[in-house]
Each structure stands twice: as structure tokens, then as C-alpha cells.
Coordinates of C-alpha atoms and ligand atoms in Angstrom, one line a residue:
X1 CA 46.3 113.0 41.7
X2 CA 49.7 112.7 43.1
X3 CA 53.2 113.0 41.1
X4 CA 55.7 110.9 41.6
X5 CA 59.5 109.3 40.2
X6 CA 60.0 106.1 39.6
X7 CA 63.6 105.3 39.4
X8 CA 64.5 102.1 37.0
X9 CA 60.9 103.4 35.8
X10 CA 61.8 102.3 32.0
X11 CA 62.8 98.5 33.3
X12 CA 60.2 95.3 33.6
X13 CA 58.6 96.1 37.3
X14 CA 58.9 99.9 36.9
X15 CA 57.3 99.8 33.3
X16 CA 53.8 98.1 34.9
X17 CA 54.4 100.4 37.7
X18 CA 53.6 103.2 35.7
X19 CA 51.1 101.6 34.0
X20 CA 49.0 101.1 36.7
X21 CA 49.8 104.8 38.5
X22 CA 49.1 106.3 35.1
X23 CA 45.7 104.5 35.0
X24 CA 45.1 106.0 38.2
X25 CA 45.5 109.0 37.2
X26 CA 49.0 110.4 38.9
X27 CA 51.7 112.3 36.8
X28 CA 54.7 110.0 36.4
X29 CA 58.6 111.1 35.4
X30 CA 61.6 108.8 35.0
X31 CA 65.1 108.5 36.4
X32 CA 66.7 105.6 34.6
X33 CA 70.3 105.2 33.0
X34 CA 68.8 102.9 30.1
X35 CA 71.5 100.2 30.9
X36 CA 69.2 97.7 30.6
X37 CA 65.3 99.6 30.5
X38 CA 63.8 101.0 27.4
X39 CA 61.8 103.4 26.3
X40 CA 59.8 101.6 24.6
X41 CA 58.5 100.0 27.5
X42 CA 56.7 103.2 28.6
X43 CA 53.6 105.1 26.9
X44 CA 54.7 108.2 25.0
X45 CA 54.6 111.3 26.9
X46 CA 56.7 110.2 30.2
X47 CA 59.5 112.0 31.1
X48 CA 62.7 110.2 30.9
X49 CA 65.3 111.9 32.6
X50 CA 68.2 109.6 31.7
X51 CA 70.9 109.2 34.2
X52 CA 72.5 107.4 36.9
X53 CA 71.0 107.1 40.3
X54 CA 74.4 107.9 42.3
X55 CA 74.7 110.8 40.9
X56 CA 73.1 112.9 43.8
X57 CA 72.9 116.1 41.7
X58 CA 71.0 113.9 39.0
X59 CA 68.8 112.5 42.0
X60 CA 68.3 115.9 43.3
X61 CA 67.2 117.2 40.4
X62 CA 64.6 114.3 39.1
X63 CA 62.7 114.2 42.5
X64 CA 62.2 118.0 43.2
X65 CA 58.3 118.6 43.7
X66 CA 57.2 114.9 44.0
X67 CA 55.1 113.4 46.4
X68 CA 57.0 110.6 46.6
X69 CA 59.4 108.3 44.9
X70 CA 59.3 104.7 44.1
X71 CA 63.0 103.4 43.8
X72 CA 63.3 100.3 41.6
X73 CA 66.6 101.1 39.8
X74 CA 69.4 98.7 40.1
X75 CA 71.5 96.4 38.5
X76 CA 69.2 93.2 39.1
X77 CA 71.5 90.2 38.5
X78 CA 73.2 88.4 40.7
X79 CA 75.9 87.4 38.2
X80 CA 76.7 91.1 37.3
X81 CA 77.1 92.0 40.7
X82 CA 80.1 89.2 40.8
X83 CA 81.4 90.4 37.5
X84 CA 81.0 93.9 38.7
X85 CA 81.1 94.4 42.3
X86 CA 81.7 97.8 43.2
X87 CA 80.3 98.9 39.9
X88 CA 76.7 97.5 41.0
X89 CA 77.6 98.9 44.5
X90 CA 77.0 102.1 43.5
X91 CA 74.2 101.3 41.7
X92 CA 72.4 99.4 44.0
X93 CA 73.2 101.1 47.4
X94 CA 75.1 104.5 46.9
X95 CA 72.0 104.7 44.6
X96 CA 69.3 104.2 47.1
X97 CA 71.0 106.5 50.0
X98 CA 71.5 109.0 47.2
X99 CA 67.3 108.6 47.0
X100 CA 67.0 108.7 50.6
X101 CA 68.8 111.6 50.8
X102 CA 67.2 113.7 48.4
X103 CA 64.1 112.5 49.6
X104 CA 64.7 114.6 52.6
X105 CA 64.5 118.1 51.0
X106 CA 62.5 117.3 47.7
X107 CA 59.4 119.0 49.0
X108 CA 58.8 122.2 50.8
X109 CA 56.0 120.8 52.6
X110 CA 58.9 118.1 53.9
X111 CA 60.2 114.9 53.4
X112 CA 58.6 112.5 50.9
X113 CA 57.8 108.8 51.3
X114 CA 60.4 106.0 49.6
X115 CA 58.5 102.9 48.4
X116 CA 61.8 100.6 47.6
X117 CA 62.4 97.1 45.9
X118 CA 64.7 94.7 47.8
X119 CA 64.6 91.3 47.4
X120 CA 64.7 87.5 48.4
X121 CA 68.3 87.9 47.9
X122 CA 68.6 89.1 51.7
X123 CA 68.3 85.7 52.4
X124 CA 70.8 84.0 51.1
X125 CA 71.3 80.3 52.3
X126 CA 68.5 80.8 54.7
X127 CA 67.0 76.7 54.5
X128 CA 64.2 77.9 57.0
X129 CA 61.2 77.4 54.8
X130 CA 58.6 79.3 54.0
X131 CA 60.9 82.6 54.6
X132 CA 59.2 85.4 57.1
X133 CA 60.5 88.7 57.4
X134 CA 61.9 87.6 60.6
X135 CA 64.0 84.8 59.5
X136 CA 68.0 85.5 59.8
X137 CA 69.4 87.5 56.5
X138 CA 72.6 85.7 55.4
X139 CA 73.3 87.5 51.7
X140 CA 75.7 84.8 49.6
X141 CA 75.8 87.6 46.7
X142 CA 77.0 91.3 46.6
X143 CA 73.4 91.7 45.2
X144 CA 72.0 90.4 48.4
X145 CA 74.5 92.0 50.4
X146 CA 73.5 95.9 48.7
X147 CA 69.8 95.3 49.1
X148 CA 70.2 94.5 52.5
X149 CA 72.0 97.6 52.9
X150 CA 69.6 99.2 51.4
X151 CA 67.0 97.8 54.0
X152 CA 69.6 99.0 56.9
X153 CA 69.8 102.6 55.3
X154 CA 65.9 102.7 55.0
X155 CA 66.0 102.7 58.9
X156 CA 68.4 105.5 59.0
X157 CA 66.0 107.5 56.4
X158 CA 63.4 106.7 58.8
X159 CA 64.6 107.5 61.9
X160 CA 67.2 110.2 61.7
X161 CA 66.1 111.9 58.7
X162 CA 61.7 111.6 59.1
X163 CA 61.5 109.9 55.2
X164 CA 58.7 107.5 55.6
X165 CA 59.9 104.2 53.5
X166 CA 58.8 101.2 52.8
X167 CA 60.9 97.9 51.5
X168 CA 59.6 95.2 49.7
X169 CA 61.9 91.9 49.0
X170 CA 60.6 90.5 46.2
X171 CA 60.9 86.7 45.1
X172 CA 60.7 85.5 41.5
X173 CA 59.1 87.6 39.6
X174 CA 57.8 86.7 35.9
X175 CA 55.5 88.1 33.2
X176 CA 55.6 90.6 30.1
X177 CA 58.3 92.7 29.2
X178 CA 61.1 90.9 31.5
X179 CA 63.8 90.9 28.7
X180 CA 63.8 87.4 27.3
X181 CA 67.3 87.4 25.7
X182 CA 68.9 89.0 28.1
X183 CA 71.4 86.1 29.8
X184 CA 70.5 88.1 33.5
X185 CA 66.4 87.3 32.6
X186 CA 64.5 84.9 35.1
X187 CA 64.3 81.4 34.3
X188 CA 60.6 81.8 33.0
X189 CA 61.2 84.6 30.4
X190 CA 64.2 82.5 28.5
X191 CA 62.3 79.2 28.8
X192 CA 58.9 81.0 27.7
X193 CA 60.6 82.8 25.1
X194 CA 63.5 79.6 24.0
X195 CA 60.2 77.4 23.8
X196 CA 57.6 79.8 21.8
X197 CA 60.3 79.9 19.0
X198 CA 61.2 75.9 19.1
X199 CA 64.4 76.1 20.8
X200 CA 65.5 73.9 23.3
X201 CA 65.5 75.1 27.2
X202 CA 68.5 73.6 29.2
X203 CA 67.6 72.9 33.0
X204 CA 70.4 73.1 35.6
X205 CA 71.0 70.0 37.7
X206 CA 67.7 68.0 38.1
X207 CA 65.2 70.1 38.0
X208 CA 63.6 69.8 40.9
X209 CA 64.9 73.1 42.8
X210 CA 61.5 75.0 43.5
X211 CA 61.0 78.7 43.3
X212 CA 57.8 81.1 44.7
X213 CA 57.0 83.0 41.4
X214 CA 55.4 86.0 41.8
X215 CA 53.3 87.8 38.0
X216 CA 54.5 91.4 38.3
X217 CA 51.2 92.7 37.9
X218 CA 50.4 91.5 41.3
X219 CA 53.3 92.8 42.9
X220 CA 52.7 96.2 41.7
X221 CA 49.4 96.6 43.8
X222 CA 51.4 96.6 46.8
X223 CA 54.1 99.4 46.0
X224 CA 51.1 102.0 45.2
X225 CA 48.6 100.7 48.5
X226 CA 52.3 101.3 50.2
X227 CA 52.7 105.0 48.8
X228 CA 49.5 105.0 49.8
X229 CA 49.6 104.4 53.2
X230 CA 53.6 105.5 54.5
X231 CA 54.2 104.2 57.9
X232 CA 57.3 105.0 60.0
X233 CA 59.7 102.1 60.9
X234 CA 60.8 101.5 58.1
X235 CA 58.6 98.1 57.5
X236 CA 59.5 95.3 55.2
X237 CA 57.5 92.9 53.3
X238 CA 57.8 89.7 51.7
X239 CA 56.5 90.0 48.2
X240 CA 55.6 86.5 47.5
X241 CA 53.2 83.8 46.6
X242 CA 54.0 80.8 49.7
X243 CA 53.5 78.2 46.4
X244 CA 56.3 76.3 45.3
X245 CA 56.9 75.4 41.7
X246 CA 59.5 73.4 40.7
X247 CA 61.4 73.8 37.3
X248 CA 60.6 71.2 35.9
X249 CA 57.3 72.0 36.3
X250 CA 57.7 75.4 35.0
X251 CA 58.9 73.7 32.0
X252 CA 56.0 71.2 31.3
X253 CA 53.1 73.4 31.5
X254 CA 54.7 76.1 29.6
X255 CA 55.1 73.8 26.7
X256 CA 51.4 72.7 27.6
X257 CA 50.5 76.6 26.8
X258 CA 52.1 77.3 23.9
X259 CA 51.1 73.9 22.4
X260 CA 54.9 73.0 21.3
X261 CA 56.6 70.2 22.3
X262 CA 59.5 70.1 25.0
X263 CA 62.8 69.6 24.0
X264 CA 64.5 69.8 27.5
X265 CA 68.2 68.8 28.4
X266 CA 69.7 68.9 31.5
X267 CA 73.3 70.9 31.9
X268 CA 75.0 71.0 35.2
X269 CA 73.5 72.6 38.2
X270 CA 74.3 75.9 38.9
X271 CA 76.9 77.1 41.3
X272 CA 75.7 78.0 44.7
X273 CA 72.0 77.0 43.2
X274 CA 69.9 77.4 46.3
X275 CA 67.4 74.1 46.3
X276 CA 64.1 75.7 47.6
X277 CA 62.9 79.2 47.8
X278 CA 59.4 79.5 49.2
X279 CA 58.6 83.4 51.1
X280 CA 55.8 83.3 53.5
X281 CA 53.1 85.8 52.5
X282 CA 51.3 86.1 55.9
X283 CA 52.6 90.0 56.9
X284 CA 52.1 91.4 53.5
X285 CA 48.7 90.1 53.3
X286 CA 47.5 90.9 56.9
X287 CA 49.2 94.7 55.7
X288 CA 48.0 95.2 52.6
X289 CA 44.2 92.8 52.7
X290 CA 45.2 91.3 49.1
X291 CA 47.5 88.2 48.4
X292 CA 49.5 87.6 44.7
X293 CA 46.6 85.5 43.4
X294 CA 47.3 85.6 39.6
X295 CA 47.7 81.5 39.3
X296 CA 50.4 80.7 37.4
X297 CA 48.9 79.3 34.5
X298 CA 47.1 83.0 33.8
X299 CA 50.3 84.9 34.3
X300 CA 52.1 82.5 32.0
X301 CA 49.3 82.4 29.4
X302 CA 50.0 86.5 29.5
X303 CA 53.6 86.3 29.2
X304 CA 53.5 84.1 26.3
X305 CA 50.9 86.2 24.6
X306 CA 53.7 89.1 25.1
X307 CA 56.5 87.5 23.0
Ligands
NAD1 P1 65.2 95.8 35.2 O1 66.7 95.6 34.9 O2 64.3 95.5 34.1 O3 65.0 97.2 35.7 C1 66.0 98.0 36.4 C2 66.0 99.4 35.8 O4 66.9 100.2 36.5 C3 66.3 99.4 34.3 O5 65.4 100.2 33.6 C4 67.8 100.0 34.3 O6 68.0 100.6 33.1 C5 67.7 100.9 35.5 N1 69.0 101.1 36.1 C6 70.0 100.2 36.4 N2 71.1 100.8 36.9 C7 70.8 102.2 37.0 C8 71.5 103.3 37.5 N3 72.7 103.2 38.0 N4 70.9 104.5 37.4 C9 69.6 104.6 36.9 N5 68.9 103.6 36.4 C10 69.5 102.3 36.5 O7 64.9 94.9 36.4 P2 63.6 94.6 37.2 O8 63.4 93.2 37.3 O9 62.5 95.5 36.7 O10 64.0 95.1 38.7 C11 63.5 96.3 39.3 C12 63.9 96.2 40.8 O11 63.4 95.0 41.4 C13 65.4 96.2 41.0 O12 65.7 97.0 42.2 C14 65.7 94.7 41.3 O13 66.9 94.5 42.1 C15 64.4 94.3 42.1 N6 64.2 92.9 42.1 C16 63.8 92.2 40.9 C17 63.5 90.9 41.0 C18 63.0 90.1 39.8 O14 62.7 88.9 39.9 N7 62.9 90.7 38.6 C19 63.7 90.1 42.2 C20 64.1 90.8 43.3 C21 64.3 92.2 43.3
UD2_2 C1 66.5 85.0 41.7 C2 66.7 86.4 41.2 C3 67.9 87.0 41.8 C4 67.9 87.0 43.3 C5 67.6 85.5 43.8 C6 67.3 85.5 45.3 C7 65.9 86.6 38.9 C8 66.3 86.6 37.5 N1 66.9 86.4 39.8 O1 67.5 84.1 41.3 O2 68.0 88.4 41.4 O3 66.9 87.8 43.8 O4 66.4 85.0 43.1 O5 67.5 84.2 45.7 O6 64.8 86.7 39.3 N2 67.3 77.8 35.5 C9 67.4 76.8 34.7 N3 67.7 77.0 33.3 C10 67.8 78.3 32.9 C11 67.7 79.4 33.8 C12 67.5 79.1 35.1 O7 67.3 75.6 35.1 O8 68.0 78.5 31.6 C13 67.1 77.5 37.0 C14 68.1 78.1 37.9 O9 69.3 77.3 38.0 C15 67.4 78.2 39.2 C16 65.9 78.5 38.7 O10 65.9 78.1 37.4 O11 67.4 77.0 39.9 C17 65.5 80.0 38.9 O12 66.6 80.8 38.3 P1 66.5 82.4 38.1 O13 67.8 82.8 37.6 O14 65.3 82.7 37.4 O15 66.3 82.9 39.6 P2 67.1 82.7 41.0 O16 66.1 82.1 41.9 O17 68.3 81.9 40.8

């Protein structure tokens, strides 16, 4: 039994996380500033200490005594961070150094182990498909930019300050309790969610721009075996399936699923769209033993039983 904070712990990804470190029996508290997380999402009795993870006293305070911290808060949208960008700049690095930093000194028995989320982000207009870890990081978005940082910071936590981390840049990621009305949600929570209530779901451009979903349930396996096992150098992972899916697709068979028809219509593409985002699973699954193999017709069948 180990104790642990999750920051962004009352959000979609941190919400399973806990689920699944509470099953195993660890004792669980909560940074998260509620902007877009809920309580609700967690099982009564968690701690919720609610605040903002640049605030290093706040920080401080929340991860004194842990074992280690898993750092999923940030503002996760693209869009905001355009809308918003030195706003989500705080959030999303100042927030992770303020982790890293506290990390440092929030044990006697020494410096704790950071298990953080980046994300595909990092690579921007990379066209070099499937993605490895290796392939050149070209951030198009302040989002990408911070998380990168973030990655570039984990190296300084690592080696300058001893604080074992470990960074995992997540694709798409889909499945129960990702906020289907939000306008920031992933394309398969509004279409899942626009479709079980016989609305219509509008694609951008064509269609046919493919994606490498991951079901969160999945993912989260890898951010405890990482806690479980800290290594120094700061590693990163890919957090994806290889598989593409187009949108279309998407579209079809989750109309299939929920047994509605599909009303689709076709709106302009998006600006700055990227066409094909496909990750290339090989290190994390040489790491870690275990690929994402939920297929996607079980992970949306789950999401759709969520609504
Ligand atoms: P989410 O919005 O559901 O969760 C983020 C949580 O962080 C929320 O509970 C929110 O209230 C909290 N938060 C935001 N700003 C905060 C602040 N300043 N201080 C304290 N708490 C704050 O999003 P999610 O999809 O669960 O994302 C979790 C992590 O995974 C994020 O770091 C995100 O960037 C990353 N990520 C997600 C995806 C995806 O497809 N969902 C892809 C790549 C990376
Ligand atoms: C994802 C992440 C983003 C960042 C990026 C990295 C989400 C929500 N966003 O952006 O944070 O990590 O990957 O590259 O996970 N679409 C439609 N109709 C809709 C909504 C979306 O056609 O109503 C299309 C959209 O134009 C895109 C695809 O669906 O081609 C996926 O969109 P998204 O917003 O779910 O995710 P993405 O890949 O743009």
C-alpha cells in the first residue's frame, strides 16, 4: 500500500486513475482546481484539496508524505491554449515544475517519483508515420509547446534534482466520463454522445483524416506499472495503439452500436487539421510487456453504455 496525489485527479484520465490505484489498494488525495474536473467523478471519501497547481505553496502542501505523485492536471485543449496562452502556460508548465519541485523535498526519506501526462501534441506537423519517441518534436500549439517543456523540465528533475520521472505522450484518448458537451471533448465523446440522443454529428473536411485512439482504461495500466518501476533519465513513452481509424469510420460504427441511424454532414475542415496521426507502440510495449488492446468496438460499446 503506497499513497499517492494525483493532480487533475477529479478530470477523465485521473478519475480511472484512481479507480484502478484504489482497487489496488493505495490511499489516494487530490490536487485539482475543478475548472473542468468533478467530484463526482471520484468515489466518496477522496480528498480533494481544491487548488491550482502553480501555486507552489498549494503544491507543497498536497504532496507532503506521498510516495509519489501522478501529474495529470492541465488545461487539455488545444483551442484554450490559443484563446488563453499564458493563462494555460501556467497551468500546464509552471504547473508541472511547481510538481517537480516539490517533489524534491516531499518525503524525508528523499525525493519522490513523477509519473506525468504529455502528449502527441509534441509532435506537431511531424508527417513521419507511425510516430516513435525519436521522431523530431515540432509543437504547432502553445499546448504542444508546454508539454514539451514539461518533457525538457522532467530531465532537469531528473538529473539535477534526483526526482525519478516518467512522461507519457498520450494520443487520442476516448471512453467514459470524457465530458461529452464540453466544446474541448474528443471527437468520439461529442459524436458518441450527439448520436445516442439523435442529433446530428458534423465531420470537418472529408472525413478521412485518421487518428490512433487509445480507451483510457488501457492507458492507465502504464502510469501505475511506471510508479511502479521509477527509472532515472527521464524516459518517455508513446501511449498509443499503432491502428489507424478514420473519422468517418468512427462515425459509422458508432451509429452501428447504438442502433440509430447516422445523420452526418460535413462542415469545413479544421484549421491546421493534421491528416494522419498514427504513434508507434513498440517502446512502450517492449517497457511495460502489455500493449492498448481494448479494440475499439469494446471501448466504444463502454462509452456509450456511460452516457
Ligand atoms: P480533463 O480536463 O478531464 O482533466 C484535467 C484535470 O486537471 C481537470 O480535473 C481540471 O479541473 C484539472 N486542472 C486544470 N487546470 C488545473 C490547475 N491549474 N490546477 C489544478 N487542476 C487543474 O482532461 P484529461 O483528458 O483527463 O487530461 C489529463 C491529462 O492528460 C492532461 O495533462 C492532458 O493534457 C493530458 N492529455 C490528454 C489527452 C486526451 O486525449 N484526453 C491527450 C493528450 C494528453
Ligand atoms: C488531439 C487532442 C489534443 C492534442 C492533439 C495532438 C483531444 C480532444 N485533443 O487533437 O489535445 O493532444 O490531439 O495532435 O484529444 N472532428 C470532427 N467533428 C467533430 C470533432 C472533431 O470531424 O465534431 C475531427 C477533427 O477535425 C479531427 C478529429 O476529429 O480531425 C479528431 O479531433 P479531436 O479534437 O478529437 O482530436 P485532435 O486529434 O484534433
Amino acid at each position: 500500500m503506497a499513497r499517492y496525489l494525483v493532480t487533475g485527479g477529479c478530470g477523465f484520465i485521473g478519475s480511472h486513475l484512481i479507480e484502478r490505484l484504489l482497487a489496488g489498494g493505495h490511499e489516494v488525495r487530490v490536487l485539482d482546481d475543478l475548472s473542468t474536473g468533478k467530484r463526482e467523478n471520484l468515489p466518496d471519501g477522496v480528498p480533494v484539496t481544491v487548488g491550482d497547481v502553480a501555486d507552489a505553496e498549494a503544491v507543497r502542501s498536497a504532496i507532503a508524505g506521498v510516495d509519489g505523485c501522478f501529474h495529470l492536471a492541465a488545461v487539455a485543449s488545444v483551442d484554450r491554449s490559443r484563446e488563453a496562452w499564458l493563462e494555460t502556460h501556467h497551468a500546464n508548465l509552471s504547473g508541472t515544475i511547481a510538481v517537480f519541485d516539490a517533489a524534491r523535498r516531499a518525503n524525508p526519506a528523499g525525493p519522490v517519483p513523477v509519473v506525468y501526462a504529455s502528449s502527441a501534441a509534441v509532435y506537431g506537423d511531424n508527417p513521419n508515420m507511425p510516430l516513435t519517441e525519436d521522431a523530431a518534436t515540432r509543437p504547432l500549439s502553445a499546448y504542444g509547446a508546454d508539454k514539451l517543456g514539461c518533457e525538457l523540465h522532467a530531465r532537469v528533475a531528473d538529473g539535477v534534482h534526483g526526482v525519478p520521472t516518467a512522461g507519457f505522450r498520450f494520443f487520442n484518448v476516448y471512453g467514459p466520463r470524457q465530458d461529452p458537451k464540453s466544446p474541448y471533448s474528443g471527437v468520439i465523446s461529442i459524436f458518441a454522445g450527439r448520436i445516442a440522443r439523435g442529433e446530428p454529428i458534423t465531420i470537418n473536411g472529408d472525413g478521412e483524416q485518421v487518428r490512433d485512439f487509445i480507451f483510457v482504461k488501457d492507458l492507465v495500466r502504464y502510469l501505475t506499472a511506471a510508479m511502479d518501476r521509477p527509472q532515472s533519465g527521464a524516459p518517455v513513452y508513446n501511449v498509443c495503439t499503432g491502428r489507424p481509424t478514420s473519422v468517418n469510420r468512427l462515425a459509422e460504427v458508432l451509429a452501428e452500436l447504438s442502433g440509430r441511424p447516422l445523420d452526418r454532414r460535413h462542415g469545413p475542415a479544421r484549421p491546421g487539421d493534421i491528416r494522419v496521426s498514427i504513434g508507434d507502440p513498440s517502446r512502450l510495449v517492449a517497457a511495460f510487456g502489455m500493449s492498448c488492446d481494448t479494440p475499439l468496438e469494446d471501448g466504444l460499446r463502454q462509452t456509450l453504455a456511460w452516457l
